[in-house]
Amino acid sequence: MSLKDKLPGQLGFGTAPLGNMFRAIPEEEAQATVHAAWDAGVRYFDTAPFYGSGLSEIRLGEALSRYKRDDYVLSTKVGRVILDEVEDAAARDLGEKSGVFEHGRPNKIVNDYSADATLRSIEDSLERLKTDRLDIVWVHDIAQDFYGDQWLEYFNQARTGAFKVLTRLREEGVIKGWGLGVNKVEPCELTLDLAEAQPDGFLLAGRYTLLDHERALQRLMDSARAQNVEIVVGGPYSSGILAGGAHFEYQKASPQIIAKVEQIKRIAAAHGVDVKAAALQFSLANPAVAAVIPGASKPGRIAEDVAALSAVIPAGFWQAMREAKLVSERAPLPIDEVKA
């Protein structure tokens, strides 16, 4: 079975914001956001221990505890073990993502992709999520943005540890699938080249979006599809900049990025198109993509995501985007599907 067969629809909910990403979210607001997603028909939820040092998992587990476990698909991640010991959350070295969860819990985060740590991480996640099983497990952030020049060392630790454990758990029927959850293309490329690793998919955040997709097109999408390894697109709004926010790659957007977004906005306005709709539909137009999982921290955002998925976008918008070279000539677009 492909990843598309394992997921209940093309729209999921990425719960990184529930870990107090960028701001402290009131508990009632976090709970209301999950329930709004459920009421809107969303049945795939993704989280990670890293998001607020377990806070996202705790909040998601509490919200989902009122629903039947068989009625939704759940994924979380391994590679970070959360301890009872505390640290200064604002002072953590998170590579390019420093400060992103400074409002989360102060519990110490240990980077560990070994077999033992993978099993411990899963057990801890099950407890925080108040559930007896996970559907999909992603190996989290074995890439340059967190580990710089050391990223290959962490990748190799995962290759000999987490990859083997997750493959065994899938074979035993404990989980339905596994893959990488990363913000960079290169770890996915490397995994596809391994004879001993056969992932089901990749959760690729920020690298196949309306704003940033060229490298993924050149290096990953075709080869992933050829191996029946499908992509879940995380961060389809590029950390918020495509949805009216100020962040790109989890940091304040640069003047160059802001200028590019303004170009997209002008073309969208000329054709009466919501940029959020264009962002979601662009990502889903690639046949290698199984689902998109935008994040949200307010209930009202969920309805916007659902509406964006079904919004009618005129062909002229996509043609104008191509002519302005704001989308790659190689990128499949919704109008290409219509022509086919």
PDB file of N, CA and C in Angstrom, residues 35-107:
ATOM      1  N   HIS A  35     -10.213  20.561  17.992  1.00  0.00           N
ATOM      2  CA  HIS A  35     -11.621  20.186  17.809  1.00  0.00           C
ATOM      3  C   HIS A  35     -12.207  20.827  16.550  1.00  0.00           C
ATOM      4  N   ALA A  36     -11.745  22.022  16.224  1.00  0.00           N
ATOM      5  CA  ALA A  36     -12.196  22.664  14.980  1.00  0.00           C
ATOM      6  C   ALA A  36     -11.734  21.856  13.779  1.00  0.00           C
ATOM      7  N   ALA A  37     -10.500  21.342  13.844  1.00  0.00           N
ATOM      8  CA  ALA A  37      -9.996  20.500  12.762  1.00  0.00           C
ATOM      9  C   ALA A  37     -10.843  19.238  12.632  1.00  0.00           C
ATOM     10  N   TRP A  38     -11.169  18.640  13.747  1.00  0.00           N
ATOM     11  CA  TRP A  38     -12.002  17.429  13.721  1.00  0.00           C
ATOM     12  C   TRP A  38     -13.374  17.731  13.123  1.00  0.00           C
ATOM     13  N   ASP A  39     -13.982  18.816  13.580  1.00  0.00           N
ATOM     14  CA  ASP A  39     -15.321  19.181  13.096  1.00  0.00           C
ATOM     15  C   ASP A  39     -15.308  19.502  11.605  1.00  0.00           C
ATOM     16  N   ALA A  40     -14.145  19.922  11.099  1.00  0.00           N
ATOM     17  CA  ALA A  40     -14.019  20.241   9.665  1.00  0.00           C
ATOM     18  C   ALA A  40     -13.734  18.996   8.829  1.00  0.00           C
ATOM     19  N   GLY A  41     -13.609  17.860   9.495  1.00  0.00           N
ATOM     20  CA  GLY A  41     -13.390  16.612   8.775  1.00  0.00           C
ATOM     21  C   GLY A  41     -11.952  16.143   8.692  1.00  0.00           C
ATOM     22  N   VAL A  42     -11.035  16.876   9.323  1.00  0.00           N
ATOM     23  CA  VAL A  42      -9.628  16.462   9.313  1.00  0.00           C
ATOM     24  C   VAL A  42      -9.465  15.221  10.187  1.00  0.00           C
ATOM     25  N   ARG A  43      -8.777  14.204   9.636  1.00  0.00           N
ATOM     26  CA  ARG A  43      -8.585  12.958  10.389  1.00  0.00           C
ATOM     27  C   ARG A  43      -7.135  12.492  10.396  1.00  0.00           C
ATOM     28  N   TYR A  44      -6.224  13.350   9.962  1.00  0.00           N
ATOM     29  CA  TYR A  44      -4.808  13.027  10.067  1.00  0.00           C
ATOM     30  C   TYR A  44      -4.121  14.121  10.877  1.00  0.00           C
ATOM     31  N   PHE A  45      -3.455  13.709  11.947  1.00  0.00           N
ATOM     32  CA  PHE A  45      -2.803  14.639  12.860  1.00  0.00           C
ATOM     33  C   PHE A  45      -1.332  14.259  13.013  1.00  0.00           C
ATOM     34  N   ASP A  46      -0.454  15.245  12.852  1.00  0.00           N
ATOM     35  CA  ASP A  46       0.987  15.014  12.973  1.00  0.00           C
ATOM     36  C   ASP A  46       1.557  15.857  14.104  1.00  0.00           C
ATOM     37  N   THR A  47       2.456  15.252  14.875  1.00  0.00           N
ATOM     38  CA  THR A  47       3.069  15.959  15.991  1.00  0.00           C
ATOM     39  C   THR A  47       4.512  15.494  16.148  1.00  0.00           C
ATOM     40  N   ALA A  48       5.160  15.885  17.249  1.00  0.00           N
ATOM     41  CA  ALA A  48       6.545  15.470  17.512  1.00  0.00           C
ATOM     42  C   ALA A  48       6.905  15.828  18.949  1.00  0.00           C
ATOM     43  N   PRO A  49       7.776  15.029  19.576  1.00  0.00           N
ATOM     44  CA  PRO A  49       8.264  15.393  20.914  1.00  0.00           C
ATOM     45  C   PRO A  49       8.955  16.753  20.934  1.00  0.00           C
ATOM     46  N   PHE A  50       9.622  17.084  19.837  1.00  0.00           N
ATOM     47  CA  PHE A  50      10.382  18.327  19.744  1.00  0.00           C
ATOM     48  C   PHE A  50       9.506  19.565  19.886  1.00  0.00           C
ATOM     49  N   TYR A  51       8.249  19.467  19.502  1.00  0.00           N
ATOM     50  CA  TYR A  51       7.376  20.641  19.506  1.00  0.00           C
ATOM     51  C   TYR A  51       7.004  21.034  20.936  1.00  0.00           C
ATOM     52  N   GLY A  52       7.780  21.979  21.468  1.00  0.00           N
ATOM     53  CA  GLY A  52       7.521  22.451  22.823  1.00  0.00           C
ATOM     54  C   GLY A  52       7.928  21.467  23.892  1.00  0.00           C
ATOM     55  N   SER A  53       8.915  20.598  23.587  1.00  0.00           N
ATOM     56  CA  SER A  53       9.378  19.578  24.547  1.00  0.00           C
ATOM     57  C   SER A  53       8.229  18.701  25.041  1.00  0.00           C
ATOM     58  N   GLY A  54       7.426  18.234  24.101  1.00  0.00           N
ATOM     59  CA  GLY A  54       6.319  17.346  24.446  1.00  0.00           C
ATOM     60  C   GLY A  54       4.979  18.037  24.589  1.00  0.00           C
ATOM     61  N   LEU A  55       4.966  19.364  24.587  1.00  0.00           N
ATOM     62  CA  LEU A  55       3.720  20.092  24.810  1.00  0.00           C
ATOM     63  C   LEU A  55       2.691  19.823  23.716  1.00  0.00           C
ATOM     64  N   SER A  56       3.131  19.815  22.461  1.00  0.00           N
ATOM     65  CA  SER A  56       2.196  19.549  21.359  1.00  0.00           C
ATOM     66  C   SER A  56       1.569  18.161  21.507  1.00  0.00           C
ATOM     67  N   GLU A  57       2.377  17.154  21.830  1.00  0.00           N
ATOM     68  CA  GLU A  57       1.842  15.804  22.002  1.00  0.00           C
ATOM     69  C   GLU A  57       0.845  15.756  23.150  1.00  0.00           C
ATOM     70  N   ILE A  58       1.173  16.397  24.243  1.00  0.00           N
ATOM     71  CA  ILE A  58       0.274  16.397  25.409  1.00  0.00           C
ATOM     72  C   ILE A  58      -1.065  17.039  25.053  1.00  0.00           C
ATOM     73  N   ARG A  59      -1.012  18.172  24.400  1.00  0.00           N
ATOM     74  CA  ARG A  59      -2.246  18.868  24.031  1.00  0.00           C
ATOM     75  C   ARG A  59      -3.054  18.090  23.006  1.00  0.00           C
ATOM     76  N   LEU A  60      -2.374  17.530  22.015  1.00  0.00           N
ATOM     77  CA  LEU A  60      -3.071  16.753  20.994  1.00  0.00           C
ATOM     78  C   LEU A  60      -3.685  15.504  21.601  1.00  0.00           C
ATOM     79  N   GLY A  61      -2.943  14.837  22.470  1.00  0.00           N
ATOM     80  CA  GLY A  61      -3.464  13.641  23.124  1.00  0.00           C
ATOM     81  C   GLY A  61      -4.705  13.927  23.944  1.00  0.00           C
ATOM     82  N   GLU A  62      -4.697  15.027  24.649  1.00  0.00           N
ATOM     83  CA  GLU A  62      -5.864  15.412  25.449  1.00  0.00           C
ATOM     84  C   GLU A  62      -7.069  15.672  24.554  1.00  0.00           C
ATOM     85  N   ALA A  63      -6.856  16.378  23.461  1.00  0.00           N
ATOM     86  CA  ALA A  63      -7.971  16.705  22.569  1.00  0.00           C
ATOM     87  C   ALA A  63      -8.525  15.470  21.876  1.00  0.00           C
ATOM     88  N   LEU A  64      -7.640  14.595  21.409  1.00  0.00           N
ATOM     89  CA  LEU A  64      -8.088  13.420  20.656  1.00  0.00           C
ATOM     90  C   LEU A  64      -8.655  12.325  21.551  1.00  0.00           C
ATOM     91  N   SER A  65      -8.458  12.446  22.862  1.00  0.00           N
ATOM     92  CA  SER A  65      -8.921  11.392  23.774  1.00  0.00           C
ATOM     93  C   SER A  65     -10.444  11.247  23.780  1.00  0.00           C
ATOM     94  N   ARG A  66     -11.142  12.233  23.284  1.00  0.00           N
ATOM     95  CA  ARG A  66     -12.608  12.136  23.263  1.00  0.00           C
ATOM     96  C   ARG A  66     -13.132  11.425  22.002  1.00  0.00           C
ATOM     97  N   TYR A  67     -12.220  11.105  21.076  1.00  0.00           N
ATOM     98  CA  TYR A  67     -12.637  10.462  19.832  1.00  0.00           C
ATOM     99  C   TYR A  67     -12.156   9.011  19.781  1.00  0.00           C
ATOM    100  N   LYS A  68     -12.785   8.211  18.948  1.00  0.00           N
ATOM    101  CA  LYS A  68     -12.393   6.812  18.792  1.00  0.00           C
ATOM    102  C   LYS A  68     -11.059   6.729  18.053  1.00  0.00           C
ATOM    103  N   ARG A  69     -10.163   5.909  18.584  1.00  0.00           N
ATOM    104  CA  ARG A  69      -8.820   5.809  18.008  1.00  0.00           C
ATOM    105  C   ARG A  69      -8.837   5.307  16.567  1.00  0.00           C
ATOM    106  N   ASP A  70      -9.782   4.460  16.231  1.00  0.00           N
ATOM    107  CA  ASP A  70      -9.839   3.929  14.866  1.00  0.00           C
ATOM    108  C   ASP A  70     -10.284   4.964  13.842  1.00  0.00           C
ATOM    109  N   ASP A  71     -10.746   6.123  14.323  1.00  0.00           N
ATOM    110  CA  ASP A  71     -11.327   7.117  13.415  1.00  0.00           C
ATOM    111  C   ASP A  71     -10.320   8.152  12.908  1.00  0.00           C
ATOM    112  N   TYR A  72      -9.059   8.053  13.322  1.00  0.00           N
ATOM    113  CA  TYR A  72      -8.075   9.029  12.840  1.00  0.00           C
ATOM    114  C   TYR A  72      -6.704   8.379  12.683  1.00  0.00           C
ATOM    115  N   VAL A  73      -5.863   9.035  11.906  1.00  0.00           N
ATOM    116  CA  VAL A  73      -4.487   8.598  11.678  1.00  0.00           C
ATOM    117  C   VAL A  73      -3.556   9.555  12.418  1.00  0.00           C
ATOM    118  N   LEU A  74      -2.564   8.974  13.098  1.00  0.00           N
ATOM    119  CA  LEU A  74      -1.683   9.753  13.961  1.00  0.00           C
ATOM    120  C   LEU A  74      -0.225   9.477  13.609  1.00  0.00           C
ATOM    121  N   SER A  75       0.545  10.534  13.462  1.00  0.00           N
ATOM    122  CA  SER A  75       1.991  10.375  13.279  1.00  0.00           C
ATOM    123  C   SER A  75       2.733  11.256  14.262  1.00  0.00           C
ATOM    124  N   THR A  76       3.875  10.736  14.718  1.00  0.00           N
ATOM    125  CA  THR A  76       4.792  11.546  15.516  1.00  0.00           C
ATOM    126  C   THR A  76       6.202  11.218  15.059  1.00  0.00           C
ATOM    127  N   LYS A  77       7.194  11.671  15.815  1.00  0.00           N
ATOM    128  CA  LYS A  77       8.571  11.588  15.326  1.00  0.00           C
ATOM    129  C   LYS A  77       9.516  11.052  16.405  1.00  0.00           C
ATOM    130  N   VAL A  78      10.665  10.569  15.942  1.00  0.00           N
ATOM    131  CA  VAL A  78      11.714  10.099  16.845  1.00  0.00           C
ATOM    132  C   VAL A  78      13.012  10.818  16.506  1.00  0.00           C
ATOM    133  N   GLY A  79      13.949  10.771  17.463  1.00  0.00           N
ATOM    134  CA  GLY A  79      15.229  11.446  17.292  1.00  0.00           C
ATOM    135  C   GLY A  79      15.531  12.405  18.419  1.00  0.00           C
ATOM    136  N   ARG A  80      14.486  12.796  19.151  1.00  0.00           N
ATOM    137  CA  ARG A  80      14.656  13.653  20.329  1.00  0.00           C
ATOM    138  C   ARG A  80      13.965  12.974  21.517  1.00  0.00           C
ATOM    139  N   VAL A  81      14.714  12.789  22.591  1.00  0.00           N
ATOM    140  CA  VAL A  81      14.150  12.239  23.820  1.00  0.00           C
ATOM    141  C   VAL A  81      13.956  13.398  24.800  1.00  0.00           C
ATOM    142  N   ILE A  82      12.781  13.457  25.401  1.00  0.00           N
ATOM    143  CA  ILE A  82      12.450  14.539  26.327  1.00  0.00           C
ATOM    144  C   ILE A  82      12.645  14.049  27.757  1.00  0.00           C
ATOM    145  N   LEU A  83      13.449  14.779  28.536  1.00  0.00           N
ATOM    146  CA  LEU A  83      13.758  14.385  29.904  1.00  0.00           C
ATOM    147  C   LEU A  83      12.917  15.153  30.916  1.00  0.00           C
ATOM    148  N   ASP A  84      12.918  14.668  32.160  1.00  0.00           N
ATOM    149  CA  ASP A  84      12.266  15.399  33.253  1.00  0.00           C
ATOM    150  C   ASP A  84      13.123  16.587  33.681  1.00  0.00           C
ATOM    151  N   GLU A  85      14.427  16.482  33.473  1.00  0.00           N
ATOM    152  CA  GLU A  85      15.349  17.572  33.785  1.00  0.00           C
ATOM    153  C   GLU A  85      15.004  18.797  32.949  1.00  0.00           C
ATOM    154  N   VAL A  86      15.176  19.987  33.530  1.00  0.00           N
ATOM    155  CA  VAL A  86      14.794  21.204  32.813  1.00  0.00           C
ATOM    156  C   VAL A  86      16.024  21.997  32.382  1.00  0.00           C
ATOM    157  N   GLU A  87      15.795  22.872  31.383  1.00  0.00           N
ATOM    158  CA  GLU A  87      16.847  23.743  30.876  1.00  0.00           C
ATOM    159  C   GLU A  87      16.211  25.061  30.436  1.00  0.00           C
ATOM    160  N   ASP A  88      17.044  26.013  30.062  1.00  0.00           N
ATOM    161  CA  ASP A  88      16.543  27.291  29.546  1.00  0.00           C
ATOM    162  C   ASP A  88      16.113  27.091  28.092  1.00  0.00           C
ATOM    163  N   ALA A  89      14.805  27.080  27.855  1.00  0.00           N
ATOM    164  CA  ALA A  89      14.294  26.798  26.503  1.00  0.00           C
ATOM    165  C   ALA A  89      14.774  27.816  25.485  1.00  0.00           C
ATOM    166  N   ALA A  90      14.994  29.045  25.899  1.00  0.00           N
ATOM    167  CA  ALA A  90      15.407  30.096  24.965  1.00  0.00           C
ATOM    168  C   ALA A  90      16.881  30.006  24.596  1.00  0.00           C
ATOM    169  N   ALA A  91      17.646  29.235  25.376  1.00  0.00           N
ATOM    170  CA  ALA A  91      19.095  29.171  25.158  1.00  0.00           C
ATOM    171  C   ALA A  91      19.531  27.920  24.405  1.00  0.00           C
ATOM    172  N   ARG A  92      18.587  27.089  23.967  1.00  0.00           N
ATOM    173  CA  ARG A  92      18.949  25.861  23.273  1.00  0.00           C
ATOM    174  C   ARG A  92      19.625  26.149  21.930  1.00  0.00           C
ATOM    175  N   ASP A  93      20.580  25.317  21.570  1.00  0.00           N
ATOM    176  CA  ASP A  93      21.213  25.405  20.260  1.00  0.00           C
ATOM    177  C   ASP A  93      20.394  24.566  19.287  1.00  0.00           C
ATOM    178  N   LEU A  94      19.621  25.216  18.454  1.00  0.00           N
ATOM    179  CA  LEU A  94      18.771  24.519  17.493  1.00  0.00           C
ATOM    180  C   LEU A  94      19.166  24.873  16.060  1.00  0.00           C
ATOM    181  N   GLY A  95      20.439  25.150  15.869  1.00  0.00           N
ATOM    182  CA  GLY A  95      20.913  25.470  14.523  1.00  0.00           C
ATOM    183  C   GLY A  95      20.198  26.689  13.973  1.00  0.00           C
ATOM    184  N   GLU A  96      19.632  26.539  12.779  1.00  0.00           N
ATOM    185  CA  GLU A  96      18.943  27.650  12.124  1.00  0.00           C
ATOM    186  C   GLU A  96      17.576  27.940  12.749  1.00  0.00           C
ATOM    187  N   LYS A  97      17.122  27.079  13.660  1.00  0.00           N
ATOM    188  CA  LYS A  97      15.771  27.220  14.208  1.00  0.00           C
ATOM    189  C   LYS A  97      15.766  27.706  15.660  1.00  0.00           C
ATOM    190  N   SER A  98      16.849  28.323  16.075  1.00  0.00           N
ATOM    191  CA  SER A  98      16.970  28.761  17.467  1.00  0.00           C
ATOM    192  C   SER A  98      15.817  29.675  17.865  1.00  0.00           C
ATOM    193  N   GLY A  99      15.272  29.414  19.047  1.00  0.00           N
ATOM    194  CA  GLY A  99      14.215  30.250  19.600  1.00  0.00           C
ATOM    195  C   GLY A  99      12.815  29.902  19.167  1.00  0.00           C
ATOM    196  N   VAL A 100      12.675  28.940  18.245  1.00  0.00           N
ATOM    197  CA  VAL A 100      11.354  28.669  17.682  1.00  0.00           C
ATOM    198  C   VAL A 100      10.369  28.148  18.738  1.00  0.00           C
ATOM    199  N   PHE A 101      10.875  27.411  19.732  1.00  0.00           N
ATOM    200  CA  PHE A 101       9.999  26.888  20.790  1.00  0.00           C
ATOM    201  C   PHE A 101      10.402  27.402  22.172  1.00  0.00           C
ATOM    202  N   GLU A 102      10.859  28.623  22.235  1.00  0.00           N
ATOM    203  CA  GLU A 102      11.293  29.161  23.523  1.00  0.00           C
ATOM    204  C   GLU A 102      10.131  29.331  24.499  1.00  0.00           C
ATOM    205  N   HIS A 103       8.897  29.297  23.995  1.00  0.00           N
ATOM    206  CA  HIS A 103       7.724  29.392  24.875  1.00  0.00           C
ATOM    207  C   HIS A 103       7.172  28.019  25.262  1.00  0.00           C
ATOM    208  N   GLY A 104       7.845  26.966  24.836  1.00  0.00           N
ATOM    209  CA  GLY A 104       7.398  25.619  25.161  1.00  0.00           C
ATOM    210  C   GLY A 104       7.809  25.200  26.558  1.00  0.00           C
ATOM    211  N   ARG A 105       7.654  23.919  26.872  1.00  0.00           N
ATOM    212  CA  ARG A 105       8.050  23.420  28.181  1.00  0.00           C
ATOM    213  C   ARG A 105       9.582  23.491  28.316  1.00  0.00           C
ATOM    214  N   PRO A 106      10.092  23.611  29.548  1.00  0.00           N
ATOM    215  CA  PRO A 106      11.544  23.718  29.737  1.00  0.00           C
ATOM    216  C   PRO A 106      12.254  22.366  29.789  1.00  0.00           C
ATOM    217  N   ASN A 107      11.536  21.275  29.598  1.00  0.00           N
ATOM    218  CA  ASN A 107      12.156  19.948  29.694  1.00  0.00           C
ATOM    219  C   ASN A 107      13.319  19.814  28.707  1.00  0.00           C
TER     220      ASN A 107
END
